[in-house]
Each structure stands twice: as C-alpha cells, then as structure tokens.
Amino acid sequence: MYFSIGFFVCLGVRLFYLIIYGFITDFKINTNFNYHRNLSIILSLIISYILFRIIKKRLKEKNSEYSDINEIGK
C-alpha cells in the first residue's frame, strides 16, 4: 500500500510539474525542457521522501505501545 502511495505521488508530482511547465511554454519543446524534466524528477523524489517521513512518523506514534517486541509475550 505504501509503495503504491509513494509511486503515484512521485508520478503525480512529475506530471503536474511538467503540465504546468507546458502551459507556461505553450507546450513547445525548447532547450530548457531537459533541465525542467530533470528538475521534475528531483522534485518528485524530494516530495515522496518527505511524504515517507511523515507516514513513518505517524505509524511510529500510532504503534508506540508495541515498541519492544519482547514485551508482547509477557
């Protein structure tokens, strides 16, 4: 489930960024397109990583009562 969330967030950010860039340039390919394509990859990875850290923090807070596996059987 979390892989799917990360994958679709990453893909969605790239698509959103490139569509906004396309509207700004009237969907014409110029020399800056390669730069913006690479920038969209970096931006999508950064946003996906931030989302990963937020989800990890929430899961850790939610499951903090079972932090030590040795205490489960006691």
Coordinates of N, CA, C and O in Angstrom, one line a residue:
M1 N 0.8 -1.2 0.0 CA 0.0 0.0 0.0 C 0.9 1.3 0.0 O 0.6 2.2 -0.8
Y2 N 1.9 1.3 0.8 CA 2.8 2.4 0.9 C 3.6 2.6 -0.3 O 3.9 3.8 -0.7
F3 N 4.0 1.5 -0.9 CA 4.7 1.6 -2.2 C 3.8 2.3 -3.2 O 4.3 3.2 -4.0
S4 N 2.6 1.9 -3.3 CA 1.7 2.5 -4.3 C 1.5 4.0 -4.0 O 1.4 4.7 -5.0
I5 N 1.3 4.3 -2.8 CA 1.2 5.8 -2.5 C 2.4 6.5 -2.9 O 2.3 7.6 -3.6
G6 N 3.6 6.0 -2.6 CA 4.8 6.7 -3.0 C 5.0 6.8 -4.5 O 5.4 7.8 -5.0
F7 N 4.7 5.7 -5.2 CA 4.8 5.7 -6.6 C 3.9 6.7 -7.3 O 4.3 7.4 -8.2
F8 N 2.6 6.7 -6.9 CA 1.7 7.6 -7.5 C 1.9 9.0 -7.1 O 1.6 9.9 -8.0
V9 N 2.4 9.3 -5.9 CA 2.7 10.7 -5.6 C 3.9 11.1 -6.4 O 3.9 12.2 -7.0
C10 N 4.9 10.3 -6.6 CA 6.1 10.6 -7.4 C 5.7 10.9 -8.9 O 6.1 11.9 -9.5
L11 N 4.9 10.0 -9.4 CA 4.4 10.2 -10.8 C 3.5 11.4 -10.9 O 3.6 12.1 -11.9
G12 N 2.6 11.6 -9.9 CA 1.7 12.7 -10.0 C 2.4 14.1 -9.9 O 2.1 15.0 -10.6
V13 N 3.5 14.2 -9.1 CA 4.2 15.4 -9.0 C 4.9 15.7 -10.3 O 4.9 16.8 -10.7
R14 N 5.5 14.7 -10.9 CA 6.2 14.9 -12.2 C 5.2 15.3 -13.2 O 5.5 16.3 -14.0
L15 N 4.1 14.7 -13.3 CA 3.1 15.0 -14.3 C 2.6 16.4 -14.1 O 2.5 17.2 -15.0
F16 N 2.3 16.8 -12.8 CA 1.8 18.1 -12.5 C 2.8 19.2 -12.9 O 2.4 20.2 -13.5
Y17 N 4.1 18.9 -12.5 CA 5.1 19.9 -12.8 C 5.3 20.1 -14.3 O 5.3 21.3 -14.8
L18 N 5.3 19.0 -15.0 CA 5.5 19.2 -16.5 C 4.3 19.8 -17.2 O 4.4 20.5 -18.2
I19 N 3.1 19.5 -16.7 CA 1.9 20.2 -17.3 C 1.9 21.7 -17.0 O 1.6 22.5 -17.9
I20 N 2.3 22.1 -15.8 CA 2.4 23.5 -15.5 C 3.5 24.1 -16.4 O 3.3 25.2 -16.9
Y21 N 4.6 23.5 -16.5 CA 5.7 24.0 -17.4 C 5.2 24.0 -18.8 O 5.5 25.0 -19.5
G22 N 4.4 23.1 -19.3 CA 3.8 23.1 -20.6 C 2.9 24.3 -20.8 O 2.9 24.9 -21.9
F23 N 2.1 24.6 -19.9 CA 1.2 25.7 -20.0 C 1.9 27.0 -20.1 O 1.6 27.9 -20.8
I24 N 3.0 27.1 -19.3 CA 3.9 28.3 -19.4 C 4.5 28.5 -20.7 O 4.6 29.6 -21.3
T25 N 5.0 27.4 -21.3 CA 5.7 27.5 -22.6 C 4.8 27.2 -23.8 O 5.4 27.0 -24.9
D26 N 3.5 27.1 -23.6 CA 2.6 26.8 -24.7 C 2.9 25.4 -25.3 O 2.7 25.2 -26.5
F27 N 3.4 24.5 -24.5 CA 3.7 23.1 -24.9 C 4.6 23.0 -26.1 O 4.5 22.2 -27.0
K28 N 5.6 23.9 -26.1 CA 6.6 23.9 -27.2 C 7.9 23.4 -26.5 O 8.3 23.8 -25.5
I29 N 8.6 22.5 -27.2 CA 9.8 21.9 -26.7 C 11.0 22.9 -27.1 O 11.1 23.3 -28.2
N30 N 11.7 23.3 -26.0 CA 12.9 24.2 -26.3 C 14.1 23.6 -25.5 O 14.0 22.5 -25.0
T31 N 15.1 24.3 -25.5 CA 16.4 23.8 -24.9 C 16.2 23.6 -23.4 O 17.0 22.9 -22.8
N32 N 15.3 24.3 -22.7 CA 15.1 24.2 -21.3 C 14.3 23.0 -20.9 O 14.2 22.7 -19.7
F33 N 13.8 22.3 -21.8 CA 12.9 21.1 -21.5 C 13.7 20.0 -20.7 O 13.2 19.5 -19.8
N34 N 14.9 19.7 -21.2 CA 15.7 18.7 -20.5 C 16.0 19.1 -19.0 O 15.9 18.3 -18.1
Y35 N 16.3 20.4 -18.8 CA 16.5 20.9 -17.5 C 15.3 20.7 -16.6 O 15.4 20.2 -15.5
H36 N 14.1 21.1 -17.1 CA 12.9 21.0 -16.3 C 12.4 19.6 -16.2 O 11.8 19.2 -15.1
R37 N 12.7 18.7 -17.1 CA 12.4 17.3 -16.9 C 13.2 16.7 -15.8 O 12.7 16.0 -14.9
N38 N 14.5 17.0 -15.7 CA 15.4 16.5 -14.6 C 15.0 17.2 -13.3 O 15.0 16.5 -12.3
L39 N 14.6 18.4 -13.4 CA 14.1 19.1 -12.1 C 12.9 18.5 -11.6 O 12.7 18.3 -10.4
S40 N 12.0 18.0 -12.5 CA 10.7 17.4 -12.0 C 11.0 16.1 -11.4 O 10.3 15.7 -10.4
I41 N 12.0 15.3 -11.8 CA 12.4 14.1 -11.2 C 12.9 14.3 -9.8 O 12.5 13.7 -8.8
I42 N 13.8 15.3 -9.7 CA 14.4 15.6 -8.3 C 13.3 16.1 -7.4 O 13.2 15.7 -6.2
L43 N 12.4 17.0 -7.9 CA 11.3 17.5 -7.0 C 10.4 16.3 -6.6 O 9.9 16.3 -5.4
S44 N 10.1 15.4 -7.5 CA 9.2 14.3 -7.2 C 9.8 13.4 -6.1 O 9.1 12.9 -5.2
L45 N 11.1 13.2 -6.2 CA 11.8 12.3 -5.2 C 11.8 13.0 -3.9 O 11.6 12.3 -2.8
I46 N 12.0 14.3 -3.9 CA 12.1 15.0 -2.6 C 10.7 15.0 -1.9 O 10.6 14.7 -0.7
I47 N 9.7 15.3 -2.7 CA 8.3 15.3 -2.1 C 7.9 13.9 -1.6 O 7.3 13.7 -0.6
S48 N 8.3 12.8 -2.4 CA 8.0 11.5 -2.0 C 8.7 11.1 -0.7 O 8.2 10.4 0.2
Y49 N 10.0 11.5 -0.6 CA 10.7 11.3 0.6 C 10.1 12.0 1.9 O 10.0 11.4 2.9
I50 N 9.7 13.2 1.7 CA 9.1 13.9 2.8 C 7.8 13.2 3.2 O 7.5 13.1 4.4
L51 N 7.0 12.8 2.2 CA 5.8 12.1 2.5 C 6.1 10.7 3.2 O 5.4 10.4 4.2
F52 N 7.1 10.1 2.8 CA 7.6 8.8 3.5 C 7.9 9.1 5.0 O 7.5 8.4 5.9
R53 N 8.6 10.2 5.2 CA 9.0 10.5 6.6 C 7.7 10.9 7.5 O 7.7 10.5 8.6
I54 N 6.8 11.5 6.9 CA 5.5 11.9 7.6 C 4.8 10.6 7.9 O 4.3 10.4 9.0
I55 N 4.6 9.7 6.9 CA 3.9 8.5 7.2 C 4.6 7.6 8.2 O 4.0 7.0 9.1
K56 N 5.9 7.6 8.1 CA 6.7 6.8 9.1 C 6.5 7.3 10.5 O 6.4 6.6 11.5
K57 N 6.5 8.6 10.6 CA 6.3 9.3 11.9 C 5.0 9.0 12.5 O 4.8 8.7 13.7
R58 N 3.9 9.1 11.7 CA 2.6 8.8 12.1 C 2.4 7.3 12.5 O 1.7 7.0 13.5
L59 N 3.0 6.4 11.8 CA 2.9 5.0 12.1 C 3.6 4.7 13.4 O 3.2 3.9 14.2
K60 N 4.8 5.4 13.6 CA 5.5 5.2 14.9 C 4.7 5.7 16.1 O 4.7 5.0 17.1
E61 N 4.1 6.8 15.9 CA 3.3 7.4 17.0 C 2.0 6.5 17.3 O 1.7 6.3 18.4
K62 N 1.5 6.0 16.2 CA 0.3 5.1 16.3 C 0.6 3.8 17.0 O -0.2 3.3 17.8
N63 N 1.7 3.2 16.7 CA 2.1 1.9 17.2 C 3.2 2.0 18.3 O 4.0 1.1 18.5
S64 N 3.2 3.1 19.0 CA 4.3 3.3 20.0 C 4.1 2.3 21.2 O 5.1 2.0 21.9
E65 N 2.9 1.8 21.5 CA 2.7 0.9 22.6 C 3.4 -0.5 22.4 O 3.6 -1.2 23.3
Y66 N 3.7 -0.8 21.1 CA 4.3 -2.1 20.8 C 5.7 -1.9 20.3 O 6.2 -2.6 19.4
S67 N 6.4 -1.0 21.0 CA 7.8 -0.7 20.5 C 8.8 -1.7 20.8 O 9.8 -1.9 20.1
D68 N 8.6 -2.5 21.9 CA 9.5 -3.6 22.3 C 8.9 -4.9 22.0 O 7.9 -5.2 22.6
I69 N 9.4 -5.7 21.1 CA 8.8 -7.0 20.8 C 8.8 -8.0 21.9 O 8.0 -8.9 22.0
N70 N 9.8 -7.9 22.8 CA 9.9 -8.8 24.0 C 8.8 -8.6 25.0 O 8.4 -9.5 25.7
E71 N 8.2 -7.4 25.0 CA 7.1 -7.2 26.0 C 5.7 -7.7 25.5 O 4.8 -7.8 26.3
I72 N 5.6 -8.1 24.2 CA 4.3 -8.5 23.7 C 3.9 -9.9 24.4 O 2.8 -10.0 24.7
G73 N 4.8 -10.8 24.6 CA 4.5 -12.1 25.1 C 4.4 -12.1 26.6 O 3.9 -13.1 27.2
K74 N 4.7 -11.1 27.3 CA 4.6 -11.1 28.8 C 3.2 -11.0 29.3 O 2.4 -10.4 28.8

